[in-house]
Amino acid sequence: MDLKSLMEHHSKLPTIAQVAQRVLASFGSEDVRVGEIADLIEADPVLSAKLLRLANSSYFQLSRSVESVDDAIRVMGMAMVRQLVVTGGIVGTFANTPGMALRPFWTHSLYTACAARWLAEHSDVHGELAFTLGLLHGIGQLHMHSAAPVAMQALDLQLPVLHADRLAFEKAALGFHFLDVSAALARLWNFPSTLVEPMAQIAEPLAGPHFSEAAAVVHLAAWHARNTLLDSPPQDIGAHYPHAVAARLGISSGWVLPEPAAAGLKAMPPMPSLHELAHGLDGMLD
């Protein structure tokens, strides 16, 4: 298996729902009308129900009930609605993925997205971009398991998907890793360049000729989400903290480690727990 053949095997290439593709096209557009998005969502009963359920969830803590798609969009905001629609399209595309425990996978993705958005708010990265990148950064793993289940099962028996060394392991075994596939899928689906370019740099945000702050934020967020889900001991977290990436962003380790800010780095408050940040958003993954 190589990346080229994996992406050229047309019978196994995933496709996403048309409504998700059309909403994706609105990324980067600040003047898209609420009515346009509402019309797209209302044509999909399942998506409409999911939107209303999320709008009425504890995440938004409303004192009233939201009963229409149009009202839900106004309550949630266009950014959140676009993320819900695109996520729903991706989740549906990979609803049956051989060998993958999908709930832990999507929980890691959601935790990464929430951590990335929080970090974005404390840096110069657009929050919607960071959240979407975090949520979708692992889709290559799903495609690899769908297109080559036997080969991936052999890898999984040697090293779990969420292991810290998984990227390097896949690179050594296959010549590419799941983040390479994620970026290739983003291009296949005609994601906006604002998503495709940082997606390709998440694995090594310091390696490219042009530094992507969004890629660096998601790199840190994915690291933190994995440690949270694996309940990594504090000594391991401190030993493997991505200091160089955080330093390039100009932020201290205070958001995750009880350390004083190094000279020249922005002091960071502790990040709330990922369970708290993601509370109420798990409905996006149903």
Short mmCIF file of C-alpha atoms in Angstrom, two decimals:
data_model
loop_
_atom_site.label_atom_id
_atom_site.label_comp_id
_atom_site.label_asym_id
_atom_site.label_seq_id
_atom_site.Cartn_x
_atom_site.Cartn_y
_atom_site.Cartn_z
CA MET A 1 0.00 0.00 0.00
CA ASP A 2 1.26 3.46 -0.89
CA LEU A 3 -0.37 6.89 -0.70
CA LYS A 4 -0.82 7.24 -4.46
CA SER A 5 -2.61 3.91 -4.88
CA LEU A 6 -4.65 4.52 -1.73
CA MET A 7 -6.02 7.75 -3.19
CA GLU A 8 -6.46 6.39 -6.72
CA HIS A 9 -8.53 3.34 -5.73
CA HIS A 10 -11.76 4.93 -6.90
CA SER A 11 -14.07 2.14 -5.73
CA LYS A 12 -12.92 2.77 -2.15
CA LEU A 13 -12.61 6.55 -2.19
CA PRO A 14 -15.06 8.08 0.28
CA THR A 15 -17.55 10.75 -0.70
CA ILE A 16 -19.31 13.17 1.61
CA ALA A 17 -22.90 14.31 1.53
CA GLN A 18 -23.77 17.08 -0.91
CA VAL A 19 -25.04 19.34 1.85
CA ALA A 20 -21.68 19.08 3.64
CA GLN A 21 -19.84 19.87 0.38
CA ARG A 22 -21.98 22.96 -0.19
CA VAL A 23 -21.50 24.16 3.36
CA LEU A 24 -17.75 23.60 3.02
CA ALA A 25 -17.79 25.96 0.08
CA SER A 26 -19.04 28.69 2.43
CA PHE A 27 -15.94 28.52 4.66
CA GLY A 28 -14.07 31.76 4.48
CA SER A 29 -17.20 33.61 3.37
CA GLU A 30 -18.34 36.06 6.02
CA ASP A 31 -21.40 37.25 4.10
CA VAL A 32 -23.17 33.91 3.58
CA ARG A 33 -26.86 34.29 4.38
CA VAL A 34 -28.47 32.37 7.25
CA GLY A 35 -31.36 31.52 4.93
CA GLU A 36 -29.05 29.78 2.45
CA ILE A 37 -27.64 27.46 5.10
CA ALA A 38 -31.06 26.94 6.68
CA ASP A 39 -32.51 25.82 3.34
CA LEU A 40 -29.72 23.26 2.93
CA ILE A 41 -30.19 21.85 6.42
CA GLU A 42 -33.98 21.74 6.29
CA ALA A 43 -33.76 19.48 3.24
CA ASP A 44 -32.08 16.85 5.46
CA PRO A 45 -34.41 15.68 8.30
CA VAL A 46 -31.65 13.86 10.20
CA LEU A 47 -29.36 16.87 10.09
CA SER A 48 -32.20 19.18 11.11
CA ALA A 49 -32.97 17.03 14.15
CA LYS A 50 -29.30 16.94 15.14
CA LEU A 51 -29.04 20.72 14.82
CA LEU A 52 -32.08 21.30 17.04
CA ARG A 53 -30.84 18.77 19.61
CA LEU A 54 -27.48 20.53 19.83
CA ALA A 55 -29.05 24.00 20.01
CA ASN A 56 -31.15 22.82 22.97
CA SER A 57 -28.25 21.06 24.70
CA SER A 58 -26.56 22.12 27.92
CA TYR A 59 -23.70 23.63 25.92
CA PHE A 60 -25.74 26.74 25.08
CA GLN A 61 -27.59 26.92 28.43
CA LEU A 62 -30.64 28.65 26.99
CA SER A 63 -33.67 29.55 29.09
CA ARG A 64 -36.02 28.85 26.17
CA SER A 65 -36.59 26.10 23.63
CA VAL A 66 -35.23 26.34 20.08
CA GLU A 67 -37.81 24.96 17.67
CA SER A 68 -36.70 25.93 14.15
CA VAL A 69 -33.57 25.47 12.05
CA ASP A 70 -33.41 29.20 11.38
CA ASP A 71 -33.57 29.97 15.12
CA ALA A 72 -30.97 27.29 15.85
CA ILE A 73 -28.55 28.88 13.40
CA ARG A 74 -28.99 32.27 15.03
CA VAL A 75 -28.47 30.80 18.51
CA MET A 76 -25.46 28.66 17.63
CA GLY A 77 -23.78 31.00 15.18
CA MET A 78 -22.78 30.27 11.62
CA ALA A 79 -19.36 28.90 12.58
CA MET A 80 -20.77 26.22 14.88
CA VAL A 81 -23.48 25.26 12.39
CA ARG A 82 -20.98 24.82 9.57
CA GLN A 83 -18.86 22.64 11.82
CA LEU A 84 -21.88 20.52 12.73
CA VAL A 85 -22.90 20.02 9.10
CA VAL A 86 -19.42 19.11 7.90
CA THR A 87 -18.84 16.83 10.89
CA GLY A 88 -22.14 15.09 10.28
CA GLY A 89 -21.17 14.50 6.66
CA ILE A 90 -17.79 13.03 7.63
CA VAL A 91 -19.17 10.89 10.47
CA GLY A 92 -21.82 9.49 8.13
CA THR A 93 -19.25 8.73 5.46
CA PHE A 94 -17.23 6.57 7.85
CA ALA A 95 -20.11 5.13 9.88
CA ASN A 96 -18.84 1.58 9.30
CA THR A 97 -15.06 1.49 9.48
CA PRO A 98 -13.45 -1.96 9.91
CA GLY A 99 -11.20 -2.34 12.92
CA MET A 100 -11.84 1.13 14.34
CA ALA A 101 -13.38 1.88 17.73
CA LEU A 102 -15.23 4.91 16.44
CA ARG A 103 -16.42 6.43 19.72
CA PRO A 104 -12.91 6.81 21.21
CA PHE A 105 -11.66 8.01 17.84
CA TRP A 106 -14.28 10.76 17.55
CA THR A 107 -13.93 11.67 21.22
CA HIS A 108 -10.23 12.27 20.61
CA SER A 109 -11.13 14.35 17.55
CA LEU A 110 -13.66 16.42 19.50
CA TYR A 111 -11.24 16.93 22.38
CA THR A 112 -8.60 18.02 19.90
CA ALA A 113 -11.03 20.46 18.30
CA CYS A 114 -12.05 21.98 21.63
CA ALA A 115 -8.45 22.28 22.84
CA ALA A 116 -7.45 23.82 19.51
CA ARG A 117 -10.20 26.42 19.70
CA TRP A 118 -9.21 27.31 23.27
CA LEU A 119 -5.55 27.69 22.25
CA ALA A 120 -6.62 29.73 19.22
CA GLU A 121 -8.39 32.18 21.50
CA HIS A 122 -5.06 32.74 23.24
CA SER A 123 -3.08 33.17 20.02
CA ASP A 124 -3.59 34.69 16.59
CA VAL A 125 -5.45 31.74 15.03
CA HIS A 126 -9.06 31.84 13.80
CA GLY A 127 -11.13 29.77 16.25
CA GLU A 128 -13.43 28.20 13.63
CA LEU A 129 -10.46 27.12 11.54
CA ALA A 130 -8.69 25.59 14.55
CA PHE A 131 -11.81 23.72 15.68
CA THR A 132 -12.55 22.32 12.22
CA LEU A 133 -8.95 21.24 11.66
CA GLY A 134 -8.90 19.54 15.05
CA LEU A 135 -12.16 17.76 14.44
CA LEU A 136 -11.18 16.45 10.99
CA HIS A 137 -7.42 15.96 11.32
CA GLY A 138 -7.74 12.19 11.86
CA ILE A 139 -10.01 11.32 8.93
CA GLY A 140 -7.07 9.77 7.09
CA GLN A 141 -6.98 7.06 9.75
CA LEU A 142 -10.57 6.16 8.92
CA HIS A 143 -9.92 5.99 5.19
CA MET A 144 -6.84 3.81 5.69
CA HIS A 145 -8.85 1.34 7.77
CA SER A 146 -11.70 1.37 5.25
CA ALA A 147 -9.54 0.95 2.14
CA ALA A 148 -6.94 -1.47 3.55
CA PRO A 149 -8.45 -3.19 6.62
CA VAL A 150 -6.10 -6.19 6.63
CA ALA A 151 -2.93 -4.11 6.44
CA MET A 152 -4.18 -1.71 9.09
CA GLN A 153 -5.21 -4.52 11.42
CA ALA A 154 -1.65 -5.80 11.30
CA LEU A 155 -0.36 -2.35 12.28
CA ASP A 156 -2.96 -1.94 15.03
CA LEU A 157 -1.89 -5.21 16.66
CA GLN A 158 1.61 -3.80 16.96
CA LEU A 159 0.74 -0.26 18.07
CA PRO A 160 -2.67 1.25 18.98
CA VAL A 161 -4.05 4.10 16.92
CA LEU A 162 -3.72 6.66 19.74
CA HIS A 163 -0.18 5.69 20.73
CA ALA A 164 2.23 8.64 20.86
CA ASP A 165 4.53 6.95 18.33
CA ARG A 166 1.79 6.04 15.85
CA LEU A 167 2.72 8.67 13.25
CA ALA A 168 6.36 7.61 13.14
CA PHE A 169 5.35 3.94 13.13
CA GLU A 170 3.06 4.39 10.10
CA LYS A 171 5.70 6.44 8.31
CA ALA A 172 8.30 3.73 8.81
CA ALA A 173 5.93 0.90 7.83
CA LEU A 174 4.10 2.54 4.92
CA GLY A 175 6.12 5.55 3.82
CA PHE A 176 3.26 7.88 4.85
CA HIS A 177 0.97 8.41 7.83
CA PHE A 178 -2.68 9.16 8.48
CA LEU A 179 -2.18 12.94 8.47
CA ASP A 180 -0.81 12.67 4.93
CA VAL A 181 -4.01 10.85 4.00
CA SER A 182 -6.16 13.43 5.81
CA ALA A 183 -4.59 16.19 3.74
CA ALA A 184 -5.07 14.17 0.53
CA LEU A 185 -8.75 13.66 1.37
CA ALA A 186 -9.14 17.36 2.06
CA ARG A 187 -7.83 18.08 -1.44
CA LEU A 188 -10.07 15.37 -2.95
CA TRP A 189 -13.13 16.91 -1.33
CA ASN A 190 -12.11 20.41 -2.45
CA PHE A 191 -11.75 21.76 1.06
CA PRO A 192 -10.77 25.45 1.04
CA SER A 193 -7.02 26.05 0.91
CA THR A 194 -7.27 27.60 4.39
CA LEU A 195 -8.01 24.07 5.64
CA VAL A 196 -5.89 22.00 3.24
CA GLU A 197 -2.59 23.82 3.75
CA PRO A 198 -2.45 23.63 7.57
CA MET A 199 -3.85 20.06 7.48
CA ALA A 200 -0.72 19.00 5.61
CA GLN A 201 1.53 20.55 8.29
CA ILE A 202 -0.03 19.30 11.53
CA ALA A 203 2.40 16.39 11.93
CA GLU A 204 5.49 18.62 11.70
CA PRO A 205 4.45 22.26 11.97
CA LEU A 206 8.07 23.44 12.17
CA ALA A 207 9.32 21.53 9.12
CA GLY A 208 7.73 23.43 6.24
CA PRO A 209 9.01 26.56 4.53
CA HIS A 210 6.02 28.53 5.83
CA PHE A 211 4.98 28.22 9.47
CA SER A 212 1.25 27.60 9.99
CA GLU A 213 0.02 28.75 13.38
CA ALA A 214 -3.20 26.80 12.85
CA ALA A 215 -1.25 23.58 12.27
CA ALA A 216 0.85 24.24 15.38
CA VAL A 217 -2.25 24.82 17.51
CA VAL A 218 -3.82 21.53 16.35
CA HIS A 219 -0.50 19.72 16.88
CA LEU A 220 -0.52 20.84 20.53
CA ALA A 221 -4.24 20.14 20.91
CA ALA A 222 -3.99 16.57 19.54
CA TRP A 223 -1.07 15.89 21.89
CA HIS A 224 -3.11 17.11 24.85
CA ALA A 225 -6.26 15.20 23.81
CA ARG A 226 -4.30 11.95 23.51
CA ASN A 227 -2.73 12.41 26.96
CA THR A 228 -6.15 13.14 28.42
CA LEU A 229 -7.80 10.04 26.94
CA LEU A 230 -4.87 7.80 27.87
CA ASP A 231 -4.70 9.36 31.34
CA SER A 232 -0.95 9.87 30.93
CA PRO A 233 0.96 10.43 34.21
CA PRO A 234 2.21 13.99 34.86
CA GLN A 235 5.85 13.00 34.46
CA ASP A 236 5.18 11.70 30.94
CA ILE A 237 3.28 14.85 30.01
CA GLY A 238 6.14 17.04 31.15
CA ALA A 239 8.78 14.88 29.47
CA HIS A 240 7.04 14.92 26.08
CA TYR A 241 5.63 18.44 25.98
CA PRO A 242 6.14 19.92 22.47
CA HIS A 243 8.24 22.83 23.72
CA ALA A 244 9.57 23.85 20.31
CA VAL A 245 6.13 24.09 18.71
CA ALA A 246 4.69 26.04 21.65
CA ALA A 247 7.69 28.36 21.67
CA ARG A 248 7.23 29.07 17.96
CA LEU A 249 3.66 30.08 18.76
CA GLY A 250 5.01 32.26 21.54
CA ILE A 251 3.04 30.62 24.35
CA SER A 252 4.26 29.20 27.63
CA SER A 253 3.49 25.73 28.97
CA GLY A 254 1.27 27.13 31.71
CA TRP A 255 -1.90 25.97 29.96
CA VAL A 256 -1.02 22.34 30.72
CA LEU A 257 2.06 22.26 33.00
CA PRO A 258 2.62 23.93 36.39
CA GLU A 259 5.69 25.80 35.18
CA PRO A 260 6.54 29.52 35.18
CA ALA A 261 6.52 31.18 31.77
CA ALA A 262 9.90 31.13 30.06
CA ALA A 263 11.38 34.45 29.02
CA GLY A 264 9.80 35.84 25.87
CA LEU A 265 6.74 33.56 25.98
CA LYS A 266 3.16 34.61 26.70
CA ALA A 267 1.97 33.48 30.12
CA MET A 268 -0.98 31.11 29.71
CA PRO A 269 -3.83 30.33 32.11
CA PRO A 270 -4.57 26.65 32.78
CA MET A 271 -6.83 25.11 30.16
CA PRO A 272 -10.18 23.87 31.53
CA SER A 273 -10.66 20.12 31.38
CA LEU A 274 -11.43 18.79 27.92
CA HIS A 275 -14.55 17.14 29.30
CA GLU A 276 -15.73 20.60 30.35
CA LEU A 277 -14.80 22.23 27.03
CA ALA A 278 -16.57 19.51 25.03
CA HIS A 279 -19.60 19.16 27.30
CA GLY A 280 -22.78 19.18 25.22
CA LEU A 281 -20.97 18.93 21.89
CA ASP A 282 -20.88 15.14 21.68
CA GLY A 283 -24.21 15.33 19.85
CA MET A 284 -22.20 16.44 16.82
CA LEU A 285 -20.81 12.90 16.60
CA ASP A 286 -24.09 10.93 16.62
#
